[in-house]
Amino acid sequence: MAWEDGQRYAVVYPCAGALAEGRSPAVSANLGALLGTARAGVLVLLGSPMSTSQLVAVTGQGLGSVGRHLRVLLDAGLVERRRSGRSVLYGRTAAGEVVVRASGSGQRAATSRS
């Protein structure tokens, strides 16, 4: 908020990204059967890098559950992690991309980002 010559004005930027969308991308039944629905949902969300805290906020799962899902996905080589300042960000590897695309999951998320 700012004032100029007694006039009040504001510049407002709408929220964008995975946290602003409010809904998780769709998970196909096949991917859900393979990995479990909750774990598959985490994998699909990682189309763009996210921290554990962001995943907890988006999925509604507990921190321990998200951590366990990430550990399994890391061990399987489907996600990778990297440091960004004080945060650790997780994202899909090439193998994770192949699995998500082959299952047809996350189609709504891909079109909403375009």
PDB file of C-alpha atoms in Angstrom:
ATOM      1  CA  MET A   1       0.000   0.000   0.000  1.00  0.00           C
ATOM      2  CA  ALA A   2       1.318   3.444  -0.823  1.00  0.00           C
ATOM      3  CA  TRP A   3       0.147   7.040  -0.798  1.00  0.00           C
ATOM      4  CA  GLU A   4       0.865   9.713  -3.333  1.00  0.00           C
ATOM      5  CA  ASP A   5      -0.661  13.199  -3.149  1.00  0.00           C
ATOM      6  CA  GLY A   6      -3.272  11.920  -0.716  1.00  0.00           C
ATOM      7  CA  GLN A   7      -4.330   9.102  -3.050  1.00  0.00           C
ATOM      8  CA  ARG A   8      -4.021   5.566  -1.843  1.00  0.00           C
ATOM      9  CA  TYR A   9      -3.043   2.855  -4.293  1.00  0.00           C
ATOM     10  CA  ALA A  10      -1.756  -0.696  -4.238  1.00  0.00           C
ATOM     11  CA  VAL A  11      -0.164  -3.128  -6.619  1.00  0.00           C
ATOM     12  CA  VAL A  12      -1.484  -6.644  -6.158  1.00  0.00           C
ATOM     13  CA  TYR A  13       0.091  -9.757  -7.632  1.00  0.00           C
ATOM     14  CA  PRO A  14      -2.054 -12.899  -7.677  1.00  0.00           C
ATOM     15  CA  CYS A  15      -0.650 -16.073  -6.162  1.00  0.00           C
ATOM     16  CA  ALA A  16       0.596 -18.647  -8.633  1.00  0.00           C
ATOM     17  CA  GLY A  17       2.116 -22.101  -8.460  1.00  0.00           C
ATOM     18  CA  ALA A  18       1.374 -25.387  -6.772  1.00  0.00           C
ATOM     19  CA  LEU A  19       0.530 -23.865  -3.390  1.00  0.00           C
ATOM     20  CA  ALA A  20      -1.961 -21.409  -4.899  1.00  0.00           C
ATOM     21  CA  GLU A  21      -3.867 -23.937  -6.979  1.00  0.00           C
ATOM     22  CA  GLY A  22      -5.506 -25.510  -3.948  1.00  0.00           C
ATOM     23  CA  ARG A  23      -5.892 -28.959  -5.485  1.00  0.00           C
ATOM     24  CA  SER A  24      -3.364 -31.656  -6.108  1.00  0.00           C
ATOM     25  CA  PRO A  25      -2.927 -32.822  -9.682  1.00  0.00           C
ATOM     26  CA  ALA A  26      -4.775 -35.949 -10.697  1.00  0.00           C
ATOM     27  CA  VAL A  27      -3.098 -39.290 -10.007  1.00  0.00           C
ATOM     28  CA  SER A  28      -3.960 -42.116 -12.382  1.00  0.00           C
ATOM     29  CA  ALA A  29      -5.322 -45.346 -10.942  1.00  0.00           C
ATOM     30  CA  ASN A  30      -2.362 -47.259 -12.402  1.00  0.00           C
ATOM     31  CA  LEU A  31       0.248 -45.061 -10.717  1.00  0.00           C
ATOM     32  CA  GLY A  32      -1.755 -45.131  -7.484  1.00  0.00           C
ATOM     33  CA  ALA A  33      -1.843 -48.929  -7.587  1.00  0.00           C
ATOM     34  CA  LEU A  34       1.903 -49.109  -8.205  1.00  0.00           C
ATOM     35  CA  LEU A  35       3.114 -46.629  -5.594  1.00  0.00           C
ATOM     36  CA  GLY A  36       0.116 -46.038  -3.378  1.00  0.00           C
ATOM     37  CA  THR A  37      -2.150 -43.039  -3.875  1.00  0.00           C
ATOM     38  CA  ALA A  38      -0.454 -40.755  -1.333  1.00  0.00           C
ATOM     39  CA  ARG A  39       3.084 -41.510  -2.534  1.00  0.00           C
ATOM     40  CA  ALA A  40       2.048 -41.182  -6.187  1.00  0.00           C
ATOM     41  CA  GLY A  41       0.499 -37.807  -5.340  1.00  0.00           C
ATOM     42  CA  VAL A  42       3.823 -36.615  -3.922  1.00  0.00           C
ATOM     43  CA  LEU A  43       5.640 -37.773  -7.060  1.00  0.00           C
ATOM     44  CA  VAL A  44       3.171 -36.003  -9.342  1.00  0.00           C
ATOM     45  CA  LEU A  45       3.447 -32.760  -7.338  1.00  0.00           C
ATOM     46  CA  LEU A  46       7.208 -32.742  -7.752  1.00  0.00           C
ATOM     47  CA  GLY A  47       6.964 -31.603 -11.364  1.00  0.00           C
ATOM     48  CA  SER A  48       8.349 -28.364  -9.950  1.00  0.00           C
ATOM     49  CA  PRO A  49      10.782 -28.357  -7.023  1.00  0.00           C
ATOM     50  CA  MET A  50       9.172 -28.237  -3.586  1.00  0.00           C
ATOM     51  CA  SER A  51      10.342 -28.430  -0.002  1.00  0.00           C
ATOM     52  CA  THR A  52       9.025 -30.902   2.529  1.00  0.00           C
ATOM     53  CA  SER A  53       7.057 -28.105   4.220  1.00  0.00           C
ATOM     54  CA  GLN A  54       5.421 -27.159   0.928  1.00  0.00           C
ATOM     55  CA  LEU A  55       4.480 -30.780   0.277  1.00  0.00           C
ATOM     56  CA  VAL A  56       2.934 -31.037   3.758  1.00  0.00           C
ATOM     57  CA  ALA A  57       0.882 -27.888   3.076  1.00  0.00           C
ATOM     58  CA  VAL A  58      -0.302 -29.016  -0.351  1.00  0.00           C
ATOM     59  CA  THR A  59      -1.058 -32.664   0.436  1.00  0.00           C
ATOM     60  CA  GLY A  60      -2.425 -32.290   3.956  1.00  0.00           C
ATOM     61  CA  GLN A  61      -0.307 -35.276   5.008  1.00  0.00           C
ATOM     62  CA  GLY A  62       1.805 -35.193   8.139  1.00  0.00           C
ATOM     63  CA  LEU A  63       5.484 -34.322   8.056  1.00  0.00           C
ATOM     64  CA  GLY A  64       6.467 -37.915   8.909  1.00  0.00           C
ATOM     65  CA  SER A  65       4.348 -39.354   6.105  1.00  0.00           C
ATOM     66  CA  VAL A  66       5.749 -36.966   3.512  1.00  0.00           C
ATOM     67  CA  GLY A  67       9.281 -37.705   4.739  1.00  0.00           C
ATOM     68  CA  ARG A  68       8.737 -41.458   4.395  1.00  0.00           C
ATOM     69  CA  HIS A  69       7.300 -41.053   0.889  1.00  0.00           C
ATOM     70  CA  LEU A  70      10.275 -38.915  -0.128  1.00  0.00           C
ATOM     71  CA  ARG A  71      12.737 -41.481   1.290  1.00  0.00           C
ATOM     72  CA  VAL A  72      11.142 -44.301  -0.742  1.00  0.00           C
ATOM     73  CA  LEU A  73      11.041 -42.161  -3.892  1.00  0.00           C
ATOM     74  CA  LEU A  74      14.684 -41.117  -3.371  1.00  0.00           C
ATOM     75  CA  ASP A  75      15.789 -44.722  -2.874  1.00  0.00           C
ATOM     76  CA  ALA A  76      13.919 -45.722  -6.051  1.00  0.00           C
ATOM     77  CA  GLY A  77      15.672 -42.969  -8.024  1.00  0.00           C
ATOM     78  CA  LEU A  78      12.401 -41.235  -8.922  1.00  0.00           C
ATOM     79  CA  VAL A  79      13.191 -37.969  -7.112  1.00  0.00           C
ATOM     80  CA  GLU A  80      16.326 -36.048  -6.248  1.00  0.00           C
ATOM     81  CA  ARG A  81      17.079 -33.388  -3.687  1.00  0.00           C
ATOM     82  CA  ARG A  82      19.214 -30.288  -3.763  1.00  0.00           C
ATOM     83  CA  ARG A  83      19.946 -27.449  -1.424  1.00  0.00           C
ATOM     84  CA  SER A  84      18.678 -23.943  -2.079  1.00  0.00           C
ATOM     85  CA  GLY A  85      19.869 -21.684   0.722  1.00  0.00           C
ATOM     86  CA  ARG A  86      18.481 -23.152   3.927  1.00  0.00           C
ATOM     87  CA  SER A  87      15.874 -25.237   2.151  1.00  0.00           C
ATOM     88  CA  VAL A  88      16.109 -28.694   0.648  1.00  0.00           C
ATOM     89  CA  LEU A  89      14.097 -28.921  -2.540  1.00  0.00           C
ATOM     90  CA  TYR A  90      12.877 -32.163  -4.067  1.00  0.00           C
ATOM     91  CA  GLY A  91      12.124 -32.689  -7.743  1.00  0.00           C
ATOM     92  CA  ARG A  92      11.542 -35.546 -10.135  1.00  0.00           C
ATOM     93  CA  THR A  93      14.470 -37.214 -11.877  1.00  0.00           C
ATOM     94  CA  ALA A  94      14.310 -38.235 -15.532  1.00  0.00           C
ATOM     95  CA  ALA A  95      13.097 -41.668 -14.388  1.00  0.00           C
ATOM     96  CA  GLY A  96      10.383 -40.036 -12.278  1.00  0.00           C
ATOM     97  CA  GLU A  97       9.282 -37.977 -15.294  1.00  0.00           C
ATOM     98  CA  VAL A  98       9.009 -41.125 -17.404  1.00  0.00           C
ATOM     99  CA  VAL A  99       6.898 -42.893 -14.764  1.00  0.00           C
ATOM    100  CA  VAL A 100       4.504 -39.947 -14.350  1.00  0.00           C
ATOM    101  CA  ARG A 101       4.134 -39.356 -18.092  1.00  0.00           C
ATOM    102  CA  ALA A 102       3.633 -43.046 -18.843  1.00  0.00           C
ATOM    103  CA  SER A 103       0.874 -43.241 -16.250  1.00  0.00           C
ATOM    104  CA  GLY A 104      -0.939 -40.179 -17.618  1.00  0.00           C
ATOM    105  CA  SER A 105      -0.957 -38.575 -14.166  1.00  0.00           C
ATOM    106  CA  GLY A 106      -0.711 -34.857 -13.564  1.00  0.00           C
ATOM    107  CA  GLN A 107      -2.265 -33.820 -16.870  1.00  0.00           C
ATOM    108  CA  ARG A 108      -4.377 -31.095 -15.262  1.00  0.00           C
ATOM    109  CA  ALA A 109      -1.323 -29.604 -13.553  1.00  0.00           C
ATOM    110  CA  ALA A 110       0.646 -29.471 -16.781  1.00  0.00           C
ATOM    111  CA  THR A 111      -2.129 -27.611 -18.596  1.00  0.00           C
ATOM    112  CA  SER A 112      -2.741 -25.161 -15.734  1.00  0.00           C
ATOM    113  CA  ARG A 113       0.923 -24.092 -15.699  1.00  0.00           C
ATOM    114  CA  SER A 114       0.926 -23.271 -19.426  1.00  0.00           C
TER     115      SER A 114
END
